[in-house]
Amino acid sequence: QVQLVESGGGLVQAGGSLRLSCAASGRTFSSCAMGWFRQAPGKEREFVAAISRTSNTYYADSVKGRFTISRDNAQNTVYLQMNSLKPEDTAVYYCAAVLTGNWWYASIEPAEYDYWGQGTQVTVSS
């Protein structure tokens, strides 16, 4: 079982930055691939970024070059650094985890993740 708690959301002006954190419970964090997803009002949950056990990273085209995902296995935490924020980045951001034997791959599909945090709101004003 993995429990996830996100933090770091808030209100920021367009062009600003935020760093989201996701703290994981338990001793299995290093065995998890991790992902960030977001959901805006009236829209489906969409992929943002993912990181494998060996820190291979994957990004949605809409955030590539602006967002950076990273992980700290010693702290059981995954981060999402968000720069050059745009109003269209406004959403609830969710952290997700899946226990996996694959060291190098992290999925971009939400259905492949077993554990989810409660979400943190990010609002970008124009």
PDB file of C-alpha atoms in Angstrom:
ATOM      1  CA  GLN A   1       0.000   0.000   0.000  1.00  0.00           C
ATOM      2  CA  VAL A   2       1.257   3.468  -0.892  1.00  0.00           C
ATOM      3  CA  GLN A   3      -0.270   6.673   0.423  1.00  0.00           C
ATOM      4  CA  LEU A   4       0.435   9.916  -1.394  1.00  0.00           C
ATOM      5  CA  VAL A   5       0.068  13.487  -0.166  1.00  0.00           C
ATOM      6  CA  GLU A   6       0.512  16.421  -2.538  1.00  0.00           C
ATOM      7  CA  SER A   7       1.417  19.958  -1.547  1.00  0.00           C
ATOM      8  CA  GLY A   8       2.617  23.174  -3.116  1.00  0.00           C
ATOM      9  CA  GLY A   9      -0.378  24.263  -5.132  1.00  0.00           C
ATOM     10  CA  GLY A  10      -1.731  27.787  -5.085  1.00  0.00           C
ATOM     11  CA  LEU A  11      -2.522  30.923  -7.048  1.00  0.00           C
ATOM     12  CA  VAL A  12       0.150  32.384  -9.314  1.00  0.00           C
ATOM     13  CA  GLN A  13       0.252  34.922 -12.119  1.00  0.00           C
ATOM     14  CA  ALA A  14       0.939  33.865 -15.679  1.00  0.00           C
ATOM     15  CA  GLY A  15       4.669  33.485 -16.217  1.00  0.00           C
ATOM     16  CA  GLY A  16       5.258  32.518 -12.608  1.00  0.00           C
ATOM     17  CA  SER A  17       6.480  29.290 -11.053  1.00  0.00           C
ATOM     18  CA  LEU A  18       5.322  26.708  -8.536  1.00  0.00           C
ATOM     19  CA  ARG A  19       6.848  23.513  -7.214  1.00  0.00           C
ATOM     20  CA  LEU A  20       4.548  20.663  -6.322  1.00  0.00           C
ATOM     21  CA  SER A  21       5.648  17.945  -3.927  1.00  0.00           C
ATOM     22  CA  CYS A  22       4.231  14.478  -3.413  1.00  0.00           C
ATOM     23  CA  ALA A  23       5.265  12.613  -0.285  1.00  0.00           C
ATOM     24  CA  ALA A  24       4.823   8.847  -0.282  1.00  0.00           C
ATOM     25  CA  SER A  25       4.402   6.627   2.751  1.00  0.00           C
ATOM     26  CA  GLY A  26       5.944   3.217   3.200  1.00  0.00           C
ATOM     27  CA  ARG A  27       9.202   1.603   2.168  1.00  0.00           C
ATOM     28  CA  THR A  28       8.272   0.884  -1.439  1.00  0.00           C
ATOM     29  CA  PHE A  29       8.776   4.316  -3.007  1.00  0.00           C
ATOM     30  CA  SER A  30      11.946   3.301  -4.836  1.00  0.00           C
ATOM     31  CA  SER A  31       9.971   0.434  -6.414  1.00  0.00           C
ATOM     32  CA  CYS A  32       7.383   2.802  -7.846  1.00  0.00           C
ATOM     33  CA  ALA A  33       7.073   4.611 -11.106  1.00  0.00           C
ATOM     34  CA  MET A  34       5.515   8.004 -10.401  1.00  0.00           C
ATOM     35  CA  GLY A  35       3.316  10.306 -12.415  1.00  0.00           C
ATOM     36  CA  TRP A  36       1.656  13.690 -12.295  1.00  0.00           C
ATOM     37  CA  PHE A  37      -1.755  14.188 -13.866  1.00  0.00           C
ATOM     38  CA  ARG A  38      -4.163  17.109 -13.894  1.00  0.00           C
ATOM     39  CA  GLN A  39      -7.862  17.695 -14.313  1.00  0.00           C
ATOM     40  CA  ALA A  40      -9.471  20.980 -15.221  1.00  0.00           C
ATOM     41  CA  PRO A  41     -13.193  21.641 -14.662  1.00  0.00           C
ATOM     42  CA  GLY A  42     -15.301  19.847 -17.253  1.00  0.00           C
ATOM     43  CA  LYS A  43     -12.317  18.018 -18.711  1.00  0.00           C
ATOM     44  CA  GLU A  44     -10.888  14.536 -18.399  1.00  0.00           C
ATOM     45  CA  ARG A  45      -7.829  13.807 -16.316  1.00  0.00           C
ATOM     46  CA  GLU A  46      -4.730  14.213 -18.461  1.00  0.00           C
ATOM     47  CA  PHE A  47      -1.103  13.185 -18.267  1.00  0.00           C
ATOM     48  CA  VAL A  48       1.454  15.810 -17.296  1.00  0.00           C
ATOM     49  CA  ALA A  49       4.731  14.047 -16.483  1.00  0.00           C
ATOM     50  CA  ALA A  50       6.103  10.712 -15.303  1.00  0.00           C
ATOM     51  CA  ILE A  51       9.353   9.373 -13.933  1.00  0.00           C
ATOM     52  CA  SER A  52      10.645   5.826 -13.847  1.00  0.00           C
ATOM     53  CA  ARG A  53      12.529   4.080 -11.047  1.00  0.00           C
ATOM     54  CA  THR A  54      15.781   5.079 -12.754  1.00  0.00           C
ATOM     55  CA  SER A  55      14.547   8.661 -13.297  1.00  0.00           C
ATOM     56  CA  ASN A  56      13.777   8.389 -16.980  1.00  0.00           C
ATOM     57  CA  THR A  57      11.279  11.188 -17.574  1.00  0.00           C
ATOM     58  CA  TYR A  58       8.280  11.659 -19.822  1.00  0.00           C
ATOM     59  CA  TYR A  59       6.300  14.841 -20.508  1.00  0.00           C
ATOM     60  CA  ALA A  60       3.109  15.903 -22.209  1.00  0.00           C
ATOM     61  CA  ASP A  61       3.822  18.094 -25.218  1.00  0.00           C
ATOM     62  CA  SER A  62       1.911  20.942 -23.595  1.00  0.00           C
ATOM     63  CA  VAL A  63       4.379  21.181 -20.686  1.00  0.00           C
ATOM     64  CA  LYS A  64       7.638  20.084 -22.302  1.00  0.00           C
ATOM     65  CA  GLY A  65      10.357  22.634 -21.685  1.00  0.00           C
ATOM     66  CA  ARG A  66       8.395  24.323 -18.877  1.00  0.00           C
ATOM     67  CA  PHE A  67       7.846  21.550 -16.304  1.00  0.00           C
ATOM     68  CA  THR A  68      10.421  19.244 -14.707  1.00  0.00           C
ATOM     69  CA  ILE A  69       9.658  16.073 -12.783  1.00  0.00           C
ATOM     70  CA  SER A  70      12.194  14.678 -10.337  1.00  0.00           C
ATOM     71  CA  ARG A  71      12.333  12.238  -7.459  1.00  0.00           C
ATOM     72  CA  ASP A  72      14.252  11.884  -4.208  1.00  0.00           C
ATOM     73  CA  ASN A  73      14.159   8.277  -3.070  1.00  0.00           C
ATOM     74  CA  ALA A  74      15.803   9.121   0.254  1.00  0.00           C
ATOM     75  CA  GLN A  75      12.921  11.496   1.013  1.00  0.00           C
ATOM     76  CA  ASN A  76      10.193   9.341  -0.597  1.00  0.00           C
ATOM     77  CA  THR A  77       9.158  12.395  -2.576  1.00  0.00           C
ATOM     78  CA  VAL A  78       8.475  13.283  -6.189  1.00  0.00           C
ATOM     79  CA  TYR A  79       8.472  16.879  -7.378  1.00  0.00           C
ATOM     80  CA  LEU A  80       6.999  18.821 -10.250  1.00  0.00           C
ATOM     81  CA  GLN A  81       8.732  22.125 -10.935  1.00  0.00           C
ATOM     82  CA  MET A  82       6.428  24.279 -13.051  1.00  0.00           C
ATOM     83  CA  ASN A  83       7.845  27.362 -14.765  1.00  0.00           C
ATOM     84  CA  SER A  84       6.374  29.831 -17.257  1.00  0.00           C
ATOM     85  CA  LEU A  85       2.897  28.945 -16.083  1.00  0.00           C
ATOM     86  CA  LYS A  86      -0.054  29.706 -18.331  1.00  0.00           C
ATOM     87  CA  PRO A  87      -3.755  30.133 -17.502  1.00  0.00           C
ATOM     88  CA  GLU A  88      -4.426  26.856 -19.329  1.00  0.00           C
ATOM     89  CA  ASP A  89      -2.304  25.077 -16.696  1.00  0.00           C
ATOM     90  CA  THR A  90      -5.056  25.769 -14.166  1.00  0.00           C
ATOM     91  CA  ALA A  91      -6.269  22.427 -12.795  1.00  0.00           C
ATOM     92  CA  VAL A  92      -6.213  20.075  -9.854  1.00  0.00           C
ATOM     93  CA  TYR A  93      -2.895  18.257  -9.981  1.00  0.00           C
ATOM     94  CA  TYR A  94      -2.697  14.652  -8.842  1.00  0.00           C
ATOM     95  CA  CYS A  95       0.280  12.527  -7.955  1.00  0.00           C
ATOM     96  CA  ALA A  96       0.105   8.817  -8.801  1.00  0.00           C
ATOM     97  CA  ALA A  97       2.218   5.732  -8.146  1.00  0.00           C
ATOM     98  CA  VAL A  98       2.488   2.187  -9.393  1.00  0.00           C
ATOM     99  CA  LEU A  99       4.665  -0.596  -8.012  1.00  0.00           C
ATOM    100  CA  THR A 100       6.629  -2.004 -10.918  1.00  0.00           C
ATOM    101  CA  GLY A 101       9.458  -4.366 -11.688  1.00  0.00           C
ATOM    102  CA  ASN A 102      10.366  -2.243 -14.705  1.00  0.00           C
ATOM    103  CA  TRP A 103      13.276  -0.009 -13.781  1.00  0.00           C
ATOM    104  CA  TRP A 104      13.319   2.150 -16.907  1.00  0.00           C
ATOM    105  CA  TYR A 105       9.695   2.850 -17.900  1.00  0.00           C
ATOM    106  CA  ALA A 106       6.871   4.996 -16.540  1.00  0.00           C
ATOM    107  CA  SER A 107       3.433   4.988 -18.099  1.00  0.00           C
ATOM    108  CA  ILE A 108       1.576   8.056 -19.353  1.00  0.00           C
ATOM    109  CA  GLU A 109      -1.796   6.310 -18.911  1.00  0.00           C
ATOM    110  CA  PRO A 110      -3.705   7.077 -15.689  1.00  0.00           C
ATOM    111  CA  ALA A 111      -5.339   3.624 -15.742  1.00  0.00           C
ATOM    112  CA  GLU A 112      -1.945   2.010 -15.148  1.00  0.00           C
ATOM    113  CA  TYR A 113      -1.451   3.742 -11.793  1.00  0.00           C
ATOM    114  CA  ASP A 114      -2.769   2.105  -8.640  1.00  0.00           C
ATOM    115  CA  TYR A 115      -2.325   4.797  -6.020  1.00  0.00           C
ATOM    116  CA  TRP A 116      -3.446   8.416  -6.114  1.00  0.00           C
ATOM    117  CA  GLY A 117      -3.154  11.467  -3.918  1.00  0.00           C
ATOM    118  CA  GLN A 118      -6.013  13.770  -3.047  1.00  0.00           C
ATOM    119  CA  GLY A 119      -4.902  16.486  -5.457  1.00  0.00           C
ATOM    120  CA  THR A 120      -3.715  20.058  -5.106  1.00  0.00           C
ATOM    121  CA  GLN A 121      -5.248  23.068  -6.851  1.00  0.00           C
ATOM    122  CA  VAL A 122      -3.107  25.165  -9.177  1.00  0.00           C
ATOM    123  CA  THR A 123      -4.648  28.387 -10.448  1.00  0.00           C
ATOM    124  CA  VAL A 124      -2.842  30.615 -12.944  1.00  0.00           C
ATOM    125  CA  SER A 125      -4.272  34.084 -13.433  1.00  0.00           C
ATOM    126  CA  SER A 126      -3.827  36.057 -16.641  1.00  0.00           C
TER     127      SER A 126
END
